[in-house]
XYZ file of C-alpha atoms in Angstrom:
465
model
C 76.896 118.958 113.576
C 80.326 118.402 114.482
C 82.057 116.120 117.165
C 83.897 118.853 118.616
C 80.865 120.774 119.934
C 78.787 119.772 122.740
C 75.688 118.980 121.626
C 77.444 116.057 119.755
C 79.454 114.893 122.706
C 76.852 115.639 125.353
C 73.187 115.451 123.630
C 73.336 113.180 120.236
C 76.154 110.772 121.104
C 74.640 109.545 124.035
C 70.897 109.019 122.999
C 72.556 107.351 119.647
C 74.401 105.136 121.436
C 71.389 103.923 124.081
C 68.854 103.665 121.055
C 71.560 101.185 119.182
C 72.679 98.580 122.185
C 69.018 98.883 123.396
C 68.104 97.805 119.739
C 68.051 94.320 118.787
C 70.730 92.947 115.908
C 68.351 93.080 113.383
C 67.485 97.440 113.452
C 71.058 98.072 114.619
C 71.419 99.340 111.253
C 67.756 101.129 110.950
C 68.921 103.302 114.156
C 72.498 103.771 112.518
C 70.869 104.964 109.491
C 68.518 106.795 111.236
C 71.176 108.800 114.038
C 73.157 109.107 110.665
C 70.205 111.109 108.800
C 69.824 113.569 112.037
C 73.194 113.739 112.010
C 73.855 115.042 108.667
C 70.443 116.784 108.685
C 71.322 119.047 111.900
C 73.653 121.443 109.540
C 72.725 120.493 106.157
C 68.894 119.535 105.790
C 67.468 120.030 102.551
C 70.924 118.328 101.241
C 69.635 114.671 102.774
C 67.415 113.983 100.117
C 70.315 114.422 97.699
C 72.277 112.409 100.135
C 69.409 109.840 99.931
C 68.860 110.057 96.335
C 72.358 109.618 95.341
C 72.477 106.293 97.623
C 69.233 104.995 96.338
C 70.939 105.222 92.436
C 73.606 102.943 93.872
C 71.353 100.718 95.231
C 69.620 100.075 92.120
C 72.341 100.112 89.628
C 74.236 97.687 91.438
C 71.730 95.382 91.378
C 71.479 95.970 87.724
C 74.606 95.670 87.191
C 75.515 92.177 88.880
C 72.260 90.478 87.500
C 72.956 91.698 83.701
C 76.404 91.071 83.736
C 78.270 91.462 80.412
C 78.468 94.374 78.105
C 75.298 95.823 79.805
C 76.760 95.688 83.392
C 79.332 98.130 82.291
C 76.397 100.325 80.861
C 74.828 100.567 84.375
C 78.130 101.026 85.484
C 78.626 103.860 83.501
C 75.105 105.321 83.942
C 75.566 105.263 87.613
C 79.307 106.981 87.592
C 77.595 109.771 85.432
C 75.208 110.289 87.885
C 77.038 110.474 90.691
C 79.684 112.624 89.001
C 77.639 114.713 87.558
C 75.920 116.005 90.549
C 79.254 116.580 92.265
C 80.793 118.440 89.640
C 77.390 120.353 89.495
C 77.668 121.370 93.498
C 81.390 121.541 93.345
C 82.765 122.297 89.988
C 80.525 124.077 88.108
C 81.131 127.666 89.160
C 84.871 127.086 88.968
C 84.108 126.080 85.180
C 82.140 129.024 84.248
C 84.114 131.730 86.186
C 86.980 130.341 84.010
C 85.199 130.019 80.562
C 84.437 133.880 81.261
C 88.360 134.841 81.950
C 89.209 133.135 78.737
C 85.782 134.191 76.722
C 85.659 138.345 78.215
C 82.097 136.962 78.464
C 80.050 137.543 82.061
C 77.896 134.309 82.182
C 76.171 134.419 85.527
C 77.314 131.713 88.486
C 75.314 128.922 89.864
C 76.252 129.705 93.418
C 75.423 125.849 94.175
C 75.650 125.395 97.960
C 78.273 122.421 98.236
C 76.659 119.583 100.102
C 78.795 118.353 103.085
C 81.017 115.267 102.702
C 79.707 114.895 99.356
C 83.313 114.174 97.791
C 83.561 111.251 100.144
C 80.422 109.375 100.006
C 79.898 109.963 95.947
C 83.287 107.743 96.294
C 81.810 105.303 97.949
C 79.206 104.752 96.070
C 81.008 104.793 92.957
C 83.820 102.306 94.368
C 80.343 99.702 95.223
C 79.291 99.693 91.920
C 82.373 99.498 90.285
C 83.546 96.456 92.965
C 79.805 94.994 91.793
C 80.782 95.042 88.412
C 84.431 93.351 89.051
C 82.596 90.574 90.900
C 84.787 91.689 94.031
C 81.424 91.948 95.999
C 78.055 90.892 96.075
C 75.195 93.338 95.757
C 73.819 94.855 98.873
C 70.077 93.730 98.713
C 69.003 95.828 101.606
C 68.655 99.885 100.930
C 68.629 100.151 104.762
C 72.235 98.268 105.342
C 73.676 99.838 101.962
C 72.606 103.540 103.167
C 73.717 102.682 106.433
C 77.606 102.055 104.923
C 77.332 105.123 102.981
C 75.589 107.416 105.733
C 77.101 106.336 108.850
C 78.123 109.072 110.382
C 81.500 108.746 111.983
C 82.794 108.652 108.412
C 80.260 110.378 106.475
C 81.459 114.022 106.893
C 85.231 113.385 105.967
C 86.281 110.073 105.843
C 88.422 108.051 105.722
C 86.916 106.367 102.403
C 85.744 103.318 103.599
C 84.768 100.577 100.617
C 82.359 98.638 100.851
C 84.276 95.581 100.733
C 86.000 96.742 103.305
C 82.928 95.984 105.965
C 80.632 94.051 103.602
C 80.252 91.459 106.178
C 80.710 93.387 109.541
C 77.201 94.944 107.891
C 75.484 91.707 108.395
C 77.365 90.630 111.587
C 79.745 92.400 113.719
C 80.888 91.782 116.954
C 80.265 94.193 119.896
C 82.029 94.179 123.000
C 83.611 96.022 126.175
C 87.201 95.663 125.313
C 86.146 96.869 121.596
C 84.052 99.973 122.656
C 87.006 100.940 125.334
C 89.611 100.772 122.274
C 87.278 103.231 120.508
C 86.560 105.605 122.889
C 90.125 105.930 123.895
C 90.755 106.499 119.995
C 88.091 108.831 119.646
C 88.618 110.967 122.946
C 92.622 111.244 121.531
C 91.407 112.410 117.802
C 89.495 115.049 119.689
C 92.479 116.005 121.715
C 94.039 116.363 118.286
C 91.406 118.479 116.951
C 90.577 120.673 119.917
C 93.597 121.388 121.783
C 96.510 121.280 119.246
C 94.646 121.847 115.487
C 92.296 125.037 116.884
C 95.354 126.307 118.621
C 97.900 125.749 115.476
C 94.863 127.154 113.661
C 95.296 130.600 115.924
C 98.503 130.835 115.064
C 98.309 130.225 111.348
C 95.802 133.056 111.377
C 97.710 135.468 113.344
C 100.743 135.228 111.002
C 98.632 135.228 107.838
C 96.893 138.823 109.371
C 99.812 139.755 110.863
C 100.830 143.722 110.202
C 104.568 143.258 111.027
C 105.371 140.433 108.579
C 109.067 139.279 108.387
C 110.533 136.043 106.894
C 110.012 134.278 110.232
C 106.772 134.710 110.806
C 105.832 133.385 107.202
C 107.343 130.537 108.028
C 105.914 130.576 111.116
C 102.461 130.523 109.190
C 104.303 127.479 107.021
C 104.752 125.306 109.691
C 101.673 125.835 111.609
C 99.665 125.730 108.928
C 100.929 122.035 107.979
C 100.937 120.816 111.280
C 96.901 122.007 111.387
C 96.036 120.252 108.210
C 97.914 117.124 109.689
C 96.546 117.016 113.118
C 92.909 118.431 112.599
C 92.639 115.988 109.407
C 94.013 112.705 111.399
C 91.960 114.009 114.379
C 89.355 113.115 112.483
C 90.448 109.895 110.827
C 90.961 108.955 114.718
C 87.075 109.724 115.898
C 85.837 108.114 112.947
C 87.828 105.024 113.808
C 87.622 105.005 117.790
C 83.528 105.475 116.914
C 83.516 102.636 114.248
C 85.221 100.688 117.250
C 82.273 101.102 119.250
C 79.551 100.475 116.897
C 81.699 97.067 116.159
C 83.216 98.453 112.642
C 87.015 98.028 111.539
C 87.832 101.128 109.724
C 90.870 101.462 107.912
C 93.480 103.685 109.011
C 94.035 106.464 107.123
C 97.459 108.137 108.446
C 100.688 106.420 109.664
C 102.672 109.515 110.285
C 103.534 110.695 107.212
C 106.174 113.164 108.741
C 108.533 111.109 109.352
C 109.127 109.992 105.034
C 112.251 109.162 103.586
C 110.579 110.631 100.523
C 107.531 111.931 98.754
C 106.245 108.415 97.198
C 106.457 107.091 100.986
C 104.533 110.003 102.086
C 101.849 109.322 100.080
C 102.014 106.001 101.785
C 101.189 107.374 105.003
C 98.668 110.373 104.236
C 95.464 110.172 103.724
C 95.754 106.579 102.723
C 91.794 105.679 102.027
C 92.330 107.971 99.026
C 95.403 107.187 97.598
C 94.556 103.621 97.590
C 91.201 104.718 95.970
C 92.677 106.768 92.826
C 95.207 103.697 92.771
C 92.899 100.878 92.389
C 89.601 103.228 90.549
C 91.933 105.227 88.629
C 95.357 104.502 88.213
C 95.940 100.578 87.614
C 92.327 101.067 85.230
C 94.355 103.711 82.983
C 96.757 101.322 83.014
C 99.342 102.038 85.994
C 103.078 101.114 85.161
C 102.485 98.594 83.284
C 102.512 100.932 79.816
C 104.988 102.670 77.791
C 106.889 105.179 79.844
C 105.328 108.488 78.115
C 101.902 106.890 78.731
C 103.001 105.932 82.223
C 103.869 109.398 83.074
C 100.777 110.606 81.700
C 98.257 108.536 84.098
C 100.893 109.836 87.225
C 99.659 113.328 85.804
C 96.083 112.425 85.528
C 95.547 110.353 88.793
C 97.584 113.573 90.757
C 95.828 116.379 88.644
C 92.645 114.380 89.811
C 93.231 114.471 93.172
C 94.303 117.828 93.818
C 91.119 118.566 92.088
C 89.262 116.466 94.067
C 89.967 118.478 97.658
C 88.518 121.628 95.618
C 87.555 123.504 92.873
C 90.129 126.431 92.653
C 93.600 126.463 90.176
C 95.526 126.024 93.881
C 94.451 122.382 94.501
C 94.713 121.698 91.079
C 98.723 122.893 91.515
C 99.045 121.399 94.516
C 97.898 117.999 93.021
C 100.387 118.069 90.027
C 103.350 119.432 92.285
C 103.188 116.064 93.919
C 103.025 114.478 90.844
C 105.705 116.098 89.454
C 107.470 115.088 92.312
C 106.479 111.730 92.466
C 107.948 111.459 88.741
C 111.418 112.993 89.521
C 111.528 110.329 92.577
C 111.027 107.394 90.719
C 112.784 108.724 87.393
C 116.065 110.177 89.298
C 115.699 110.797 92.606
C 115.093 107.428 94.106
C 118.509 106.219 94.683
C 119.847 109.492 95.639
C 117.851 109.750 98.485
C 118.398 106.100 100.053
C 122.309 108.080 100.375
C 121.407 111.491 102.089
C 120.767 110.262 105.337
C 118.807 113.803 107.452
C 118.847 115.628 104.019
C 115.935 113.475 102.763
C 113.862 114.319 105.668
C 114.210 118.172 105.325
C 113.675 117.606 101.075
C 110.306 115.657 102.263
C 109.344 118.504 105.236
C 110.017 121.197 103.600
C 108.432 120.397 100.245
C 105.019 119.138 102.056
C 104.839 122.547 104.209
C 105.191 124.687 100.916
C 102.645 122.163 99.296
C 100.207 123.155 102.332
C 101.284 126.714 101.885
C 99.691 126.398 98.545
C 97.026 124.298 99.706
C 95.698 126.597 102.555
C 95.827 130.072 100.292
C 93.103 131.845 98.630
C 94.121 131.289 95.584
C 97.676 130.925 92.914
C 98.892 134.510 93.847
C 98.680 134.790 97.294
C 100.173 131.005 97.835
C 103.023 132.839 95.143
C 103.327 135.756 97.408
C 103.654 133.996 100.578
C 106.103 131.000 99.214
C 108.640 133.831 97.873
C 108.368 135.888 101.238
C 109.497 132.555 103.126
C 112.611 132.556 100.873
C 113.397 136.388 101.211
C 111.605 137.366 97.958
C 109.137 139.921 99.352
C 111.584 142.960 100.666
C 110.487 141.534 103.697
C 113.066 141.511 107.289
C 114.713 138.337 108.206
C 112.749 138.954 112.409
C 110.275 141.278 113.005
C 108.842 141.712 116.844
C 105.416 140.266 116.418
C 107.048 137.103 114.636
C 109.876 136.812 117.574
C 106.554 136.916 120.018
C 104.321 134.404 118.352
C 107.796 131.850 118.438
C 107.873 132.569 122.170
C 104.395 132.447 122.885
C 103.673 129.438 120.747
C 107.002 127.944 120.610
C 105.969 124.898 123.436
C 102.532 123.807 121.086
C 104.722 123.835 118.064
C 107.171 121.677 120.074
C 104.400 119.323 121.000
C 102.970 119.111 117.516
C 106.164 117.888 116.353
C 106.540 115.645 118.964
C 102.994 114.232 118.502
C 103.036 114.013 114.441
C 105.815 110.981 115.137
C 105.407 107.941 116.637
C 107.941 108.734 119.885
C 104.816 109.009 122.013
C 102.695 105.677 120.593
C 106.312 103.811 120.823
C 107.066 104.797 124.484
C 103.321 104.225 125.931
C 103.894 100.496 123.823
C 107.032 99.216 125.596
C 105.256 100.061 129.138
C 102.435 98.068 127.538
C 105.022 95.354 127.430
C 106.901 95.657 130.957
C 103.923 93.698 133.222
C 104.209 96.886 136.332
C 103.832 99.833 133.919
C 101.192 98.308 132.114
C 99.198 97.685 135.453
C 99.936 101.618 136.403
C 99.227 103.099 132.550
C 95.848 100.277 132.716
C 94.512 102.341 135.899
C 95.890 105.837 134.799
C 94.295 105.430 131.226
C 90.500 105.957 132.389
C 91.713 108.813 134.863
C 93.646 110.538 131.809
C 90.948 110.371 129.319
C 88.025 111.634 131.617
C 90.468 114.535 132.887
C 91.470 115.176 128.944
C 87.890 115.435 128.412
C 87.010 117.866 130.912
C 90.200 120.441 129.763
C 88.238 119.244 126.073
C 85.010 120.343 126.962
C 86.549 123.685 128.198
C 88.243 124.394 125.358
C 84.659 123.872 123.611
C 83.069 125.680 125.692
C 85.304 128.478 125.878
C 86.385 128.877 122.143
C 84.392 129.628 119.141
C 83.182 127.511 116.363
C 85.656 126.060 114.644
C 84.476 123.247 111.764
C 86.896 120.455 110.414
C 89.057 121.671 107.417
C 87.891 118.625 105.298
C 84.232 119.822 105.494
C 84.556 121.800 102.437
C 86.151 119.035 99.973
């Protein structure tokens, strides 16, 4: 199930949310867990018990691990990471590893063909961030299964994120505030994510596919496919940090945010600020500062950049593209902060176009099949491929989709959020936009629902990582 399809909007939405404010306090969490469970079990059911089982391991070894404390806390520690691990890199990584052993072998071992659970890269982080925050003595062991599975299931955030710790709502578990203003913040938040999603990633999403299957190629249109293609990862990815939130908001939860539009970076090390935040603060404080982090030699410095970047291109998916795409950040990141740091703080516009134009041939790489076609398509954008400068079909799809693109852009920075702010602040607009708000979102979601209704299927990019 997804929530840009109606029987989420229209059928389970609805009965989850009577079932939980009819509940009382005490099996708010029960019928959270238990929506959750349907939730992930409507697309993906004989993956729940795996869901289930991987939770229940958490559950148990961090209770180990706070009671034994010591050297035998960071055995259950250990256990538990291997366990968790190991069953992702069996569903995600496994075939990638054999398919290569047999390129480098000649040899023709057979593949797994493991069906890759849903949202499994996000919640095996969870649970392994709980265990490990167990172990530092940041948190206290969750001695309820139902309250722990309910952080790890919940499904706002269960399918892609963002990656919310446990310490982050350790407490709103137990007690959490519900209320009108709180529920109309996160339906507004969640009706605009699915704006996002719906009307402006689907569409960018048409477009990225037309140029990519395009018979009349030409420079233009692979740029074309460039910038569509990053404005789709960007707006269907945050669409869905936004539901997640806007939903947390109504179940009383405080999710973190996970973008702060990244577009508009001075630089790649402030982009990485702004993206996808949840996980770069995860590698940082799970991966990076435990290798070490700056605070080593320079050579071994570098080397944990490499490691924590080579891990998370890896971590979105198990083909030799992520894995680039990871490391050409971190290549990047190193140049920045070895050379390029000071330079930039003097090129005024020039560091925006360095940071735009090497994220769109980062998602270039990102979105392709694989290391040759990403190859093919980056040297086409730069005249490499014999291809024309303008063909017809590319000088059509500018024209025809040359007002979304223009919106997109607008809508990645934060021109729109600043303007509806200061009418927020003068007393007369903020009457009008307080008694236009409910008119706009219930008319947004009837052009939504049409959209839905109208198009075809069209799942969450995330979904696969």
């Amino acid at each position: 199930m997804v929530f840009s399809s109606i029987p989420f909007l229209y059928y389970f939405l609805p009965c989850t949310l009577l079932l939980y404010f009819a509940a009382p306090r005490r099996l708010k969490n029960a019928v959270l867990l238990l929506a959750s469970v349907v939730f992930y079990a409507w697309g993906e059911p004989k993956f729940v018990v795996v869901m289930l089982l991987t939770i229940l391991q958490g559950y148990v070894f961090g209770i180990l691990t706070e009671k034994s404390g010591g050297r035998r806390a960071k055995v259950y520690l250990a256990v538990s990471a291997v366990i968790s691990l190991g069953l992702l890199g069996y569903c995600k990584y496994a075939d990638f590893f054999i398919r290569n052993f047999n390129a480098v072998t000649g040899l023709s071992l057979p593949l797994l063909k493991v069906t890759l659970p849903i949202g499994i890269s996000f919640y095996t982080f969870q649970i392994l961030s709980y265990v490990a925050d167990v172990s530092r003595g940041n948190v206290r062991a969750q001695r309820s299964f139902i309250d722990l599975a309910a952080y790890v299931a919940m499904f706002p955030q269960l399918i892609a994120g963002p990656i919310v710790r446990y310490s982050d709502i350790a407490g709103q578990l137990s007690d959490r505030e519900h209320s009108f203003a709180g529920s109309a913040l996160g339906v507004r938040r969640f009706v605009l994510g699915l704006g996002k999603k719906v009307l402006i990633a689907n569409t960018l999403g048409e477009l990225a596919g037309l140029c990519r299957d395009s018979g009349d190629k030409s420079v233009l249109l692979f740029w074309l496919y460039g910038v569509s293609c990053t404005l789709q990862i960007y707006f269907d990815f945050s669409g869905y940090s936004d539901m997640a939130i806007g939903l947390g908001k109504i179940f009383g939860f405080d999710f973190p945010e996970n973008f702060n539009y990244p577009y508009i970076s001075k630089s790649i090390t402030e982009f990485w600020r702004r993206w996808h935040m949840s996980l770069g603060s995860w590698f940082r404080d799970y991966v990076y500062i435990p290798l070490g982090g700056n605070r080593v030699k320079k050579p071994r410095w570098l080397c944990n950049l490499l490691i924590v970047w080579f891990l998370t291109g890896f971590w979105h998916g198990a083909e030799w593209n992520f894995i680039v795409w990871g490391l050409f950040f971190g290549v990047l990141l190193i140049v920045e902060k070895l050379v390029l740091a000071k330079v930039l703080d003097r090129t005024g516009i020039l560091k925006y176009i360095y940071v735009m134009l090497a994220v769109t041939l980062s998602f270039v790489v990102f979105d392709a099949a694989g290391i040759s076609e990403a190859w093919f398509c980056i040297r086409a954008m730069f005249g490499g491929g014999g291809f024309p400068a303008v063909s017809r079909e590319g000088l059509y799809y500018l024209k025809s989709f040359g007002p979304l693109l223009i919106t997109a852009v607008i809508g990645a920075t934060p021109l729109v959020s600043l303007g509806i702010r200061r009418m927020r602040e003068n007393g007369k607009a903020a009457r009008v936009l307080n008694c236009m708000e409910p008119v706009v979102l219930l008319l947004l979601m009837l052009v939504i629902t049409g959209y839905i209704v109208d198009g075809s299927f069209n799942p969450f990019l995330y979904f696969r990582f």
